[in-house]
């Protein structure tokens, strides 16, 4: 074996020599790179060797170096490299999303004219409660995944928040899992921690929002169009408002709920989408932990169910594409694509105990309180 650097204490299962012609082993921190040439088709190599490395406590991936040579990369479960812990991209995206949510909040939800912002850009700061509500919910959700992942020794990234424009200023947030899940218990905990943490933040934000005074809708907005986007209340939002004795609708068209309420609405909407039981979505992780490989059967039914819901709204309820029909068609195609990517496969397939099964049921039950067949509608005013 040529050019081995660092300690000799590296995993070297017997299967390695049977499937791989090894020429060098190099260390990069806790990561170990095995350079050489695959003796089997590359598509089979990592799958053939992964069980032996996992038994030694290492996650294994296949790569190719700049010269086109085969490289196997082994890393202890939970370990990260310096480049993967560099938060520059996360911080840049967070800053961009703060700007986008504040701008959208100011122009859409606080009714500040573009001309006023052009004269004084600092006026976008008036929308800071909207930004705090939206990002508070989204980041709490993702940090739930992050903390649970770290707790179980899984290599997970910090959250990546995605800036966007109307209607919320963001498309949500994601984290990356860069190593395999050790068992189904960990998969359930990681999958459920995000929605549960996010819903706690959502409930707090909604309670604060409905307790704030309503916004005054300017005359220019009321006179500007005969149509308006209506965001219907999920059952959970109505329950919170009723418990606090606060309204969420006003008979006076010059009044609208405080923008902070929309932070709670966004949290509930994204919870429903994330809990769809397909692929790498949170619902896919939870269902995979519950049902094992039978989760693929459930995932295969989801796109059809969403298309059927869209068809029901179109043919039976006589709703147009803009009244959530297009939304469910879009997510039918998204879940179809996501399902092809497959679910997370834990190393240990031991079934869940009853306590975690209850956690899964609780998570889906709370998610059901956030669901509406028609969450968004274009209404004539």
mmCIF file of C-alpha atoms in Angstrom:
data_model
loop_
_atom_site.group_PDB
_atom_site.id
_atom_site.type_symbol
_atom_site.label_atom_id
_atom_site.label_comp_id
_atom_site.label_asym_id
_atom_site.label_seq_id
_atom_site.Cartn_x
_atom_site.Cartn_y
_atom_site.Cartn_z
ATOM 1 C CA UNK A 1 0.000 0.000 0.000
ATOM 2 C CA UNK A 2 1.629 3.265 -1.130
ATOM 3 C CA UNK A 3 1.574 6.779 0.308
ATOM 4 C CA UNK A 4 -0.311 6.117 3.524
ATOM 5 C CA UNK A 5 -0.186 9.202 5.748
ATOM 6 C CA UNK A 6 -1.262 9.790 9.327
ATOM 7 C CA UNK A 7 -2.157 7.023 11.734
ATOM 8 C CA UNK A 8 -2.333 3.400 10.608
ATOM 9 C CA UNK A 9 -5.535 3.012 12.636
ATOM 10 C CA UNK A 10 -7.906 3.175 9.703
ATOM 11 C CA UNK A 11 -10.715 0.731 8.859
ATOM 12 C CA UNK A 12 -9.573 -1.919 6.399
ATOM 13 C CA UNK A 13 -12.218 -4.646 6.154
ATOM 14 C CA UNK A 14 -11.365 -7.792 4.216
ATOM 15 C CA UNK A 15 -13.997 -6.954 1.615
ATOM 16 C CA UNK A 16 -12.025 -3.862 0.618
ATOM 17 C CA UNK A 17 -9.286 -5.871 -1.095
ATOM 18 C CA UNK A 18 -11.868 -8.065 -2.819
ATOM 19 C CA UNK A 19 -13.690 -5.138 -4.454
ATOM 20 C CA UNK A 20 -11.059 -2.397 -4.719
ATOM 21 C CA UNK A 21 -7.447 -2.167 -5.906
ATOM 22 C CA UNK A 22 -5.998 0.135 -3.233
ATOM 23 C CA UNK A 23 -3.033 2.393 -4.084
ATOM 24 C CA UNK A 24 -3.096 5.022 -1.311
ATOM 25 C CA UNK A 25 -4.814 6.006 1.908
ATOM 26 C CA UNK A 26 -4.867 9.625 2.999
ATOM 27 C CA UNK A 27 -6.362 11.342 6.032
ATOM 28 C CA UNK A 28 -8.149 14.677 5.973
ATOM 29 C CA UNK A 29 -8.991 15.311 9.612
ATOM 30 C CA UNK A 30 -11.377 12.530 10.606
ATOM 31 C CA UNK A 31 -12.139 11.729 6.978
ATOM 32 C CA UNK A 32 -10.204 8.904 5.294
ATOM 33 C CA UNK A 33 -9.765 8.701 1.511
ATOM 34 C CA UNK A 34 -9.010 5.371 -0.161
ATOM 35 C CA UNK A 35 -7.514 5.976 -3.619
ATOM 36 C CA UNK A 36 -7.362 3.250 -6.226
ATOM 37 C CA UNK A 37 -9.451 1.467 -8.823
ATOM 38 C CA UNK A 38 -12.787 -0.277 -8.485
ATOM 39 C CA UNK A 39 -12.759 -3.968 -9.409
ATOM 40 C CA UNK A 40 -16.534 -3.951 -9.975
ATOM 41 C CA UNK A 41 -18.854 -1.484 -11.700
ATOM 42 C CA UNK A 42 -18.710 1.822 -9.845
ATOM 43 C CA UNK A 43 -22.445 1.763 -9.200
ATOM 44 C CA UNK A 44 -21.965 -1.387 -7.062
ATOM 45 C CA UNK A 45 -18.785 -0.507 -5.220
ATOM 46 C CA UNK A 46 -20.028 1.630 -2.331
ATOM 47 C CA UNK A 47 -23.081 -0.575 -1.789
ATOM 48 C CA UNK A 48 -20.924 -3.711 -1.568
ATOM 49 C CA UNK A 49 -18.496 -2.164 0.922
ATOM 50 C CA UNK A 50 -20.842 0.042 2.958
ATOM 51 C CA UNK A 51 -22.029 -2.648 5.448
ATOM 52 C CA UNK A 52 -18.459 -3.512 6.468
ATOM 53 C CA UNK A 53 -17.551 0.132 7.020
ATOM 54 C CA UNK A 54 -20.780 0.843 8.889
ATOM 55 C CA UNK A 55 -19.993 -2.056 11.209
ATOM 56 C CA UNK A 56 -16.735 -0.245 12.001
ATOM 57 C CA UNK A 57 -18.619 3.014 12.681
ATOM 58 C CA UNK A 58 -17.955 4.765 9.372
ATOM 59 C CA UNK A 59 -20.170 6.237 6.701
ATOM 60 C CA UNK A 60 -18.881 5.437 3.191
ATOM 61 C CA UNK A 61 -19.245 7.361 -0.066
ATOM 62 C CA UNK A 62 -17.843 6.954 -3.560
ATOM 63 C CA UNK A 63 -16.165 9.780 -5.475
ATOM 64 C CA UNK A 64 -13.725 10.456 -8.307
ATOM 65 C CA UNK A 65 -10.652 12.667 -7.984
ATOM 66 C CA UNK A 66 -9.493 15.316 -10.468
ATOM 67 C CA UNK A 67 -7.469 12.722 -12.395
ATOM 68 C CA UNK A 68 -10.503 10.458 -12.813
ATOM 69 C CA UNK A 69 -9.325 7.891 -10.249
ATOM 70 C CA UNK A 70 -11.750 6.147 -7.925
ATOM 71 C CA UNK A 71 -11.903 7.342 -4.323
ATOM 72 C CA UNK A 72 -13.754 5.859 -1.371
ATOM 73 C CA UNK A 73 -14.414 8.365 1.407
ATOM 74 C CA UNK A 74 -14.945 7.011 4.927
ATOM 75 C CA UNK A 75 -15.976 9.238 7.789
ATOM 76 C CA UNK A 76 -17.011 8.441 11.368
ATOM 77 C CA UNK A 77 -20.723 8.882 11.973
ATOM 78 C CA UNK A 78 -21.298 12.452 13.131
ATOM 79 C CA UNK A 79 -17.929 13.817 11.952
ATOM 80 C CA UNK A 80 -17.689 16.926 9.786
ATOM 81 C CA UNK A 81 -14.948 18.539 7.748
ATOM 82 C CA UNK A 82 -13.848 22.161 8.001
ATOM 83 C CA UNK A 83 -15.460 23.050 4.685
ATOM 84 C CA UNK A 84 -18.792 21.577 5.770
ATOM 85 C CA UNK A 85 -18.830 23.524 9.045
ATOM 86 C CA UNK A 86 -18.062 26.843 7.323
ATOM 87 C CA UNK A 87 -21.291 28.828 7.776
ATOM 88 C CA UNK A 88 -20.567 31.474 5.108
ATOM 89 C CA UNK A 89 -23.276 30.257 2.724
ATOM 90 C CA UNK A 90 -25.799 29.823 5.534
ATOM 91 C CA UNK A 91 -25.173 33.357 6.776
ATOM 92 C CA UNK A 92 -25.330 34.859 3.280
ATOM 93 C CA UNK A 93 -28.658 33.151 2.555
ATOM 94 C CA UNK A 94 -30.026 34.196 5.950
ATOM 95 C CA UNK A 95 -29.080 37.825 5.280
ATOM 96 C CA UNK A 96 -30.640 37.683 1.805
ATOM 97 C CA UNK A 97 -33.833 36.206 3.255
ATOM 98 C CA UNK A 98 -34.016 38.868 5.959
ATOM 99 C CA UNK A 99 -33.861 41.474 3.188
ATOM 100 C CA UNK A 100 -36.424 39.692 0.978
ATOM 101 C CA UNK A 101 -38.940 39.049 3.783
ATOM 102 C CA UNK A 102 -38.604 42.584 5.081
ATOM 103 C CA UNK A 103 -39.128 44.060 1.611
ATOM 104 C CA UNK A 104 -42.118 41.828 0.858
ATOM 105 C CA UNK A 105 -43.498 42.426 4.329
ATOM 106 C CA UNK A 106 -43.246 46.186 3.898
ATOM 107 C CA UNK A 107 -44.802 46.341 0.425
ATOM 108 C CA UNK A 108 -47.396 43.550 0.647
ATOM 109 C CA UNK A 109 -48.385 43.219 4.297
ATOM 110 C CA UNK A 110 -47.673 46.714 5.683
ATOM 111 C CA UNK A 111 -48.943 48.487 2.539
ATOM 112 C CA UNK A 112 -45.934 50.786 2.219
ATOM 113 C CA UNK A 113 -45.753 52.162 -1.344
ATOM 114 C CA UNK A 114 -42.661 51.474 -3.436
ATOM 115 C CA UNK A 115 -42.305 55.211 -3.932
ATOM 116 C CA UNK A 116 -42.069 55.708 -0.173
ATOM 117 C CA UNK A 117 -39.380 53.018 0.089
ATOM 118 C CA UNK A 118 -37.480 54.581 -2.831
ATOM 119 C CA UNK A 119 -37.511 57.915 -0.971
ATOM 120 C CA UNK A 120 -36.495 56.309 2.331
ATOM 121 C CA UNK A 121 -35.233 52.678 2.114
ATOM 122 C CA UNK A 122 -35.208 52.444 5.921
ATOM 123 C CA UNK A 123 -38.986 52.238 5.855
ATOM 124 C CA UNK A 124 -38.670 48.516 5.124
ATOM 125 C CA UNK A 125 -37.571 48.163 8.753
ATOM 126 C CA UNK A 126 -41.184 48.762 9.737
ATOM 127 C CA UNK A 127 -41.818 45.172 8.623
ATOM 128 C CA UNK A 128 -39.381 43.654 11.132
ATOM 129 C CA UNK A 129 -42.196 41.935 13.123
ATOM 130 C CA UNK A 130 -43.265 40.070 9.966
ATOM 131 C CA UNK A 131 -39.672 39.024 9.252
ATOM 132 C CA UNK A 132 -39.141 37.938 12.860
ATOM 133 C CA UNK A 133 -42.351 35.875 12.786
ATOM 134 C CA UNK A 134 -41.616 34.143 9.467
ATOM 135 C CA UNK A 135 -37.948 33.392 10.107
ATOM 136 C CA UNK A 136 -38.608 32.521 13.746
ATOM 137 C CA UNK A 137 -41.003 29.773 12.688
ATOM 138 C CA UNK A 138 -38.867 28.451 9.828
ATOM 139 C CA UNK A 139 -35.563 28.469 11.726
ATOM 140 C CA UNK A 140 -37.102 26.866 14.814
ATOM 141 C CA UNK A 141 -38.381 24.064 12.576
ATOM 142 C CA UNK A 142 -34.978 23.468 10.987
ATOM 143 C CA UNK A 143 -33.091 23.768 14.263
ATOM 144 C CA UNK A 144 -35.326 21.030 15.637
ATOM 145 C CA UNK A 145 -33.945 18.766 12.910
ATOM 146 C CA UNK A 146 -30.405 20.006 13.554
ATOM 147 C CA UNK A 147 -30.436 19.407 17.316
ATOM 148 C CA UNK A 148 -32.021 15.959 16.939
ATOM 149 C CA UNK A 149 -29.480 15.046 14.265
ATOM 150 C CA UNK A 150 -26.541 16.098 16.405
ATOM 151 C CA UNK A 151 -28.024 14.278 19.390
ATOM 152 C CA UNK A 152 -27.967 11.042 17.399
ATOM 153 C CA UNK A 153 -24.489 11.655 15.962
ATOM 154 C CA UNK A 154 -25.735 12.307 12.425
ATOM 155 C CA UNK A 155 -23.779 14.725 10.257
ATOM 156 C CA UNK A 156 -26.266 17.522 9.542
ATOM 157 C CA UNK A 157 -25.688 20.999 8.203
ATOM 158 C CA UNK A 158 -26.888 24.297 9.595
ATOM 159 C CA UNK A 159 -30.148 25.534 8.017
ATOM 160 C CA UNK A 160 -30.160 27.044 4.541
ATOM 161 C CA UNK A 161 -32.931 29.664 4.275
ATOM 162 C CA UNK A 162 -34.153 30.320 0.726
ATOM 163 C CA UNK A 163 -35.001 33.933 -0.249
ATOM 164 C CA UNK A 164 -37.862 34.574 -2.646
ATOM 165 C CA UNK A 165 -40.430 37.241 -3.446
ATOM 166 C CA UNK A 166 -44.243 37.361 -3.198
ATOM 167 C CA UNK A 167 -46.126 36.405 -1.147
ATOM 168 C CA UNK A 168 -43.848 35.647 1.820
ATOM 169 C CA UNK A 169 -40.301 36.624 0.834
ATOM 170 C CA UNK A 170 -39.005 33.071 1.260
ATOM 171 C CA UNK A 171 -39.487 29.548 -0.056
ATOM 172 C CA UNK A 172 -38.681 28.024 3.321
ATOM 173 C CA UNK A 173 -35.532 26.459 4.730
ATOM 174 C CA UNK A 174 -33.692 23.132 4.510
ATOM 175 C CA UNK A 175 -30.841 21.277 6.142
ATOM 176 C CA UNK A 176 -28.581 18.639 4.627
ATOM 177 C CA UNK A 177 -27.990 15.223 6.158
ATOM 178 C CA UNK A 178 -24.513 14.162 5.059
ATOM 179 C CA UNK A 179 -24.326 10.737 6.659
ATOM 180 C CA UNK A 180 -26.647 7.774 7.035
ATOM 181 C CA UNK A 181 -29.131 7.548 9.879
ATOM 182 C CA UNK A 182 -28.006 4.958 12.450
ATOM 183 C CA UNK A 183 -31.466 3.493 13.192
ATOM 184 C CA UNK A 184 -35.205 3.986 12.863
ATOM 185 C CA UNK A 185 -35.402 5.627 16.314
ATOM 186 C CA UNK A 186 -33.023 8.343 15.135
ATOM 187 C CA UNK A 187 -34.901 8.720 11.845
ATOM 188 C CA UNK A 188 -38.178 9.266 13.701
ATOM 189 C CA UNK A 189 -36.612 11.736 16.129
ATOM 190 C CA UNK A 190 -34.975 13.771 13.365
ATOM 191 C CA UNK A 191 -38.067 13.707 11.162
ATOM 192 C CA UNK A 192 -40.519 14.680 13.910
ATOM 193 C CA UNK A 193 -38.334 17.192 15.765
ATOM 194 C CA UNK A 194 -38.650 19.796 13.011
ATOM 195 C CA UNK A 195 -42.467 19.859 12.712
ATOM 196 C CA UNK A 196 -42.957 19.663 16.498
ATOM 197 C CA UNK A 197 -40.476 22.456 17.244
ATOM 198 C CA UNK A 198 -41.840 24.520 14.378
ATOM 199 C CA UNK A 199 -45.422 24.096 15.594
ATOM 200 C CA UNK A 200 -44.481 25.305 19.067
ATOM 201 C CA UNK A 201 -43.052 28.458 17.465
ATOM 202 C CA UNK A 202 -46.084 28.681 15.173
ATOM 203 C CA UNK A 203 -48.517 28.580 18.104
ATOM 204 C CA UNK A 204 -46.578 31.304 19.936
ATOM 205 C CA UNK A 205 -46.348 33.514 16.849
ATOM 206 C CA UNK A 206 -50.043 33.045 16.046
ATOM 207 C CA UNK A 207 -51.090 33.858 19.615
ATOM 208 C CA UNK A 208 -49.023 37.050 19.517
ATOM 209 C CA UNK A 209 -50.298 37.965 16.060
ATOM 210 C CA UNK A 210 -54.030 37.639 16.794
ATOM 211 C CA UNK A 211 -53.535 39.678 19.975
ATOM 212 C CA UNK A 212 -52.106 42.643 18.042
ATOM 213 C CA UNK A 213 -54.281 45.397 16.639
ATOM 214 C CA UNK A 214 -55.440 44.896 13.036
ATOM 215 C CA UNK A 215 -53.808 46.733 10.165
ATOM 216 C CA UNK A 216 -55.537 49.602 8.371
ATOM 217 C CA UNK A 217 -55.855 48.919 4.653
ATOM 218 C CA UNK A 218 -55.207 52.097 2.624
ATOM 219 C CA UNK A 219 -57.881 53.358 0.249
ATOM 220 C CA UNK A 220 -55.499 53.036 -2.707
ATOM 221 C CA UNK A 221 -55.235 49.285 -2.047
ATOM 222 C CA UNK A 222 -58.999 48.834 -1.825
ATOM 223 C CA UNK A 223 -59.531 50.793 -5.036
ATOM 224 C CA UNK A 224 -56.636 49.217 -6.914
ATOM 225 C CA UNK A 225 -58.177 45.840 -7.807
ATOM 226 C CA UNK A 226 -61.463 43.966 -7.784
ATOM 227 C CA UNK A 227 -59.718 40.737 -6.687
ATOM 228 C CA UNK A 228 -57.793 39.835 -3.549
ATOM 229 C CA UNK A 229 -55.779 36.841 -2.344
ATOM 230 C CA UNK A 230 -57.561 35.225 0.592
ATOM 231 C CA UNK A 231 -55.596 33.014 2.993
ATOM 232 C CA UNK A 232 -58.124 30.776 4.724
ATOM 233 C CA UNK A 233 -57.607 29.857 8.359
ATOM 234 C CA UNK A 234 -56.354 26.348 9.124
ATOM 235 C CA UNK A 235 -58.232 24.707 12.027
ATOM 236 C CA UNK A 236 -55.250 25.227 14.366
ATOM 237 C CA UNK A 237 -55.221 28.974 13.713
ATOM 238 C CA UNK A 238 -58.942 29.214 14.419
ATOM 239 C CA UNK A 239 -58.528 27.208 17.642
ATOM 240 C CA UNK A 240 -55.792 29.566 18.879
ATOM 241 C CA UNK A 241 -57.791 32.693 18.034
ATOM 242 C CA UNK A 242 -60.952 31.320 19.646
ATOM 243 C CA UNK A 243 -59.065 30.312 22.784
ATOM 244 C CA UNK A 244 -57.810 33.896 23.122
ATOM 245 C CA UNK A 245 -61.162 35.428 22.172
ATOM 246 C CA UNK A 246 -59.630 37.249 19.200
ATOM 247 C CA UNK A 247 -61.083 37.656 15.695
ATOM 248 C CA UNK A 248 -59.242 36.707 12.509
ATOM 249 C CA UNK A 249 -61.755 38.258 10.114
ATOM 250 C CA UNK A 250 -63.253 41.722 10.125
ATOM 251 C CA UNK A 251 -66.475 42.893 8.546
ATOM 252 C CA UNK A 252 -64.772 46.193 7.752
ATOM 253 C CA UNK A 253 -62.714 45.854 4.509
ATOM 254 C CA UNK A 254 -60.387 48.604 5.720
ATOM 255 C CA UNK A 255 -59.086 46.263 8.432
ATOM 256 C CA UNK A 256 -56.821 43.226 8.063
ATOM 257 C CA UNK A 257 -55.128 40.892 10.527
ATOM 258 C CA UNK A 258 -51.711 41.933 11.742
ATOM 259 C CA UNK A 259 -48.885 40.601 9.494
ATOM 260 C CA UNK A 260 -47.458 38.597 12.394
ATOM 261 C CA UNK A 261 -50.477 36.282 12.035
ATOM 262 C CA UNK A 262 -49.149 35.406 8.589
ATOM 263 C CA UNK A 263 -45.989 34.080 10.234
ATOM 264 C CA UNK A 264 -48.178 31.539 12.008
ATOM 265 C CA UNK A 265 -50.123 30.787 8.818
ATOM 266 C CA UNK A 266 -46.867 30.154 6.941
ATOM 267 C CA UNK A 267 -45.685 27.815 9.695
ATOM 268 C CA UNK A 268 -48.883 25.774 9.420
ATOM 269 C CA UNK A 269 -48.828 25.706 5.618
ATOM 270 C CA UNK A 270 -45.209 24.559 5.432
ATOM 271 C CA UNK A 271 -45.905 21.958 8.137
ATOM 272 C CA UNK A 272 -48.589 20.366 5.938
ATOM 273 C CA UNK A 273 -46.274 20.264 2.919
ATOM 274 C CA UNK A 274 -43.339 18.910 4.926
ATOM 275 C CA UNK A 275 -45.457 16.133 6.445
ATOM 276 C CA UNK A 276 -46.409 14.644 3.089
ATOM 277 C CA UNK A 277 -45.116 11.059 3.500
ATOM 278 C CA UNK A 278 -42.746 10.916 0.540
ATOM 279 C CA UNK A 279 -38.996 10.749 -0.005
ATOM 280 C CA UNK A 280 -36.805 13.010 2.101
ATOM 281 C CA UNK A 281 -39.635 15.195 3.374
ATOM 282 C CA UNK A 282 -40.274 15.102 7.121
ATOM 283 C CA UNK A 283 -43.363 12.970 6.590
ATOM 284 C CA UNK A 284 -41.285 10.581 4.501
ATOM 285 C CA UNK A 285 -38.775 10.187 7.335
ATOM 286 C CA UNK A 286 -41.494 9.600 9.925
ATOM 287 C CA UNK A 287 -43.360 7.095 7.754
ATOM 288 C CA UNK A 288 -40.115 5.291 6.882
ATOM 289 C CA UNK A 289 -39.316 4.990 10.592
ATOM 290 C CA UNK A 290 -42.830 3.676 11.293
ATOM 291 C CA UNK A 291 -43.347 1.293 8.391
ATOM 292 C CA UNK A 292 -39.871 0.401 7.204
ATOM 293 C CA UNK A 293 -39.654 -0.225 3.469
ATOM 294 C CA UNK A 294 -43.442 -0.376 3.236
ATOM 295 C CA UNK A 295 -43.223 3.418 3.270
ATOM 296 C CA UNK A 296 -42.590 3.236 -0.482
ATOM 297 C CA UNK A 297 -46.157 1.959 -0.971
ATOM 298 C CA UNK A 298 -47.564 4.936 0.927
ATOM 299 C CA UNK A 299 -45.328 7.349 -0.986
ATOM 300 C CA UNK A 300 -46.554 5.960 -4.307
ATOM 301 C CA UNK A 301 -50.139 6.902 -3.385
ATOM 302 C CA UNK A 302 -49.440 10.522 -2.434
ATOM 303 C CA UNK A 303 -49.133 12.118 -5.925
ATOM 304 C CA UNK A 304 -52.365 10.434 -7.010
ATOM 305 C CA UNK A 305 -54.124 11.691 -3.875
ATOM 306 C CA UNK A 306 -53.013 15.273 -4.564
ATOM 307 C CA UNK A 307 -54.083 15.062 -8.207
ATOM 308 C CA UNK A 308 -57.431 13.652 -7.037
ATOM 309 C CA UNK A 309 -57.867 16.562 -4.604
ATOM 310 C CA UNK A 310 -57.153 19.019 -7.413
ATOM 311 C CA UNK A 311 -59.644 17.192 -9.635
ATOM 312 C CA UNK A 312 -62.306 17.297 -6.926
ATOM 313 C CA UNK A 313 -61.887 21.053 -6.472
ATOM 314 C CA UNK A 314 -61.973 21.571 -10.253
ATOM 315 C CA UNK A 315 -64.861 19.296 -11.271
ATOM 316 C CA UNK A 316 -67.020 19.090 -8.141
ATOM 317 C CA UNK A 317 -66.458 22.415 -6.390
ATOM 318 C CA UNK A 318 -66.059 24.296 -9.704
ATOM 319 C CA UNK A 319 -62.930 26.109 -8.530
ATOM 320 C CA UNK A 320 -60.352 27.609 -10.845
ATOM 321 C CA UNK A 321 -56.640 26.918 -11.077
ATOM 322 C CA UNK A 322 -55.908 29.948 -8.904
ATOM 323 C CA UNK A 323 -58.085 28.612 -6.069
ATOM 324 C CA UNK A 324 -55.625 25.963 -4.829
ATOM 325 C CA UNK A 325 -56.270 23.628 -7.798
ATOM 326 C CA UNK A 326 -52.938 24.668 -9.317
ATOM 327 C CA UNK A 327 -51.260 24.386 -5.909
ATOM 328 C CA UNK A 328 -52.181 20.712 -5.478
ATOM 329 C CA UNK A 329 -51.338 19.872 -9.097
ATOM 330 C CA UNK A 330 -47.907 21.450 -8.579
ATOM 331 C CA UNK A 331 -47.340 19.469 -5.394
ATOM 332 C CA UNK A 332 -48.575 16.324 -7.085
ATOM 333 C CA UNK A 333 -45.702 16.641 -9.539
ATOM 334 C CA UNK A 334 -43.238 17.660 -6.797
ATOM 335 C CA UNK A 335 -44.076 14.600 -4.681
ATOM 336 C CA UNK A 336 -43.841 12.424 -7.782
ATOM 337 C CA UNK A 337 -40.286 13.652 -8.357
ATOM 338 C CA UNK A 338 -39.365 13.473 -4.676
ATOM 339 C CA UNK A 339 -40.612 9.896 -4.397
ATOM 340 C CA UNK A 340 -38.226 8.804 -7.164
ATOM 341 C CA UNK A 341 -35.320 9.959 -4.980
ATOM 342 C CA UNK A 342 -36.266 7.412 -2.346
ATOM 343 C CA UNK A 343 -36.357 7.737 1.411
ATOM 344 C CA UNK A 344 -33.593 7.760 3.989
ATOM 345 C CA UNK A 345 -32.423 4.217 4.761
ATOM 346 C CA UNK A 346 -31.283 3.716 8.373
ATOM 347 C CA UNK A 347 -28.464 1.305 9.135
ATOM 348 C CA UNK A 348 -30.437 -0.561 11.834
ATOM 349 C CA UNK A 349 -33.981 -1.572 10.844
ATOM 350 C CA UNK A 350 -35.187 -2.427 14.370
ATOM 351 C CA UNK A 351 -38.857 -1.308 14.584
ATOM 352 C CA UNK A 352 -39.940 1.626 16.732
ATOM 353 C CA UNK A 353 -41.185 1.191 20.283
ATOM 354 C CA UNK A 354 -44.630 2.337 21.346
ATOM 355 C CA UNK A 355 -43.436 5.692 22.708
ATOM 356 C CA UNK A 356 -41.984 6.821 19.397
ATOM 357 C CA UNK A 357 -45.014 5.442 17.591
ATOM 358 C CA UNK A 358 -47.126 7.796 19.717
ATOM 359 C CA UNK A 359 -44.796 10.683 18.826
ATOM 360 C CA UNK A 360 -45.326 9.903 15.155
ATOM 361 C CA UNK A 361 -49.105 9.818 15.619
ATOM 362 C CA UNK A 362 -49.000 13.115 17.535
ATOM 363 C CA UNK A 363 -46.941 14.766 14.807
ATOM 364 C CA UNK A 364 -49.299 13.712 12.021
ATOM 365 C CA UNK A 365 -52.307 14.619 14.182
ATOM 366 C CA UNK A 366 -51.027 18.161 14.727
ATOM 367 C CA UNK A 367 -50.214 18.363 11.042
ATOM 368 C CA UNK A 368 -53.817 17.458 10.214
ATOM 369 C CA UNK A 369 -54.938 20.523 12.215
ATOM 370 C CA UNK A 370 -52.943 22.647 9.765
ATOM 371 C CA UNK A 371 -54.525 21.205 6.617
ATOM 372 C CA UNK A 372 -57.110 22.900 4.413
ATOM 373 C CA UNK A 373 -58.304 21.676 0.995
ATOM 374 C CA UNK A 374 -58.377 25.311 -0.145
ATOM 375 C CA UNK A 375 -55.712 27.243 1.782
ATOM 376 C CA UNK A 376 -55.484 30.051 -0.816
ATOM 377 C CA UNK A 377 -58.247 31.558 -2.924
ATOM 378 C CA UNK A 378 -58.601 34.494 -5.302
ATOM 379 C CA UNK A 379 -61.793 36.245 -4.260
ATOM 380 C CA UNK A 380 -63.732 39.134 -5.776
ATOM 381 C CA UNK A 381 -64.005 42.157 -3.470
#
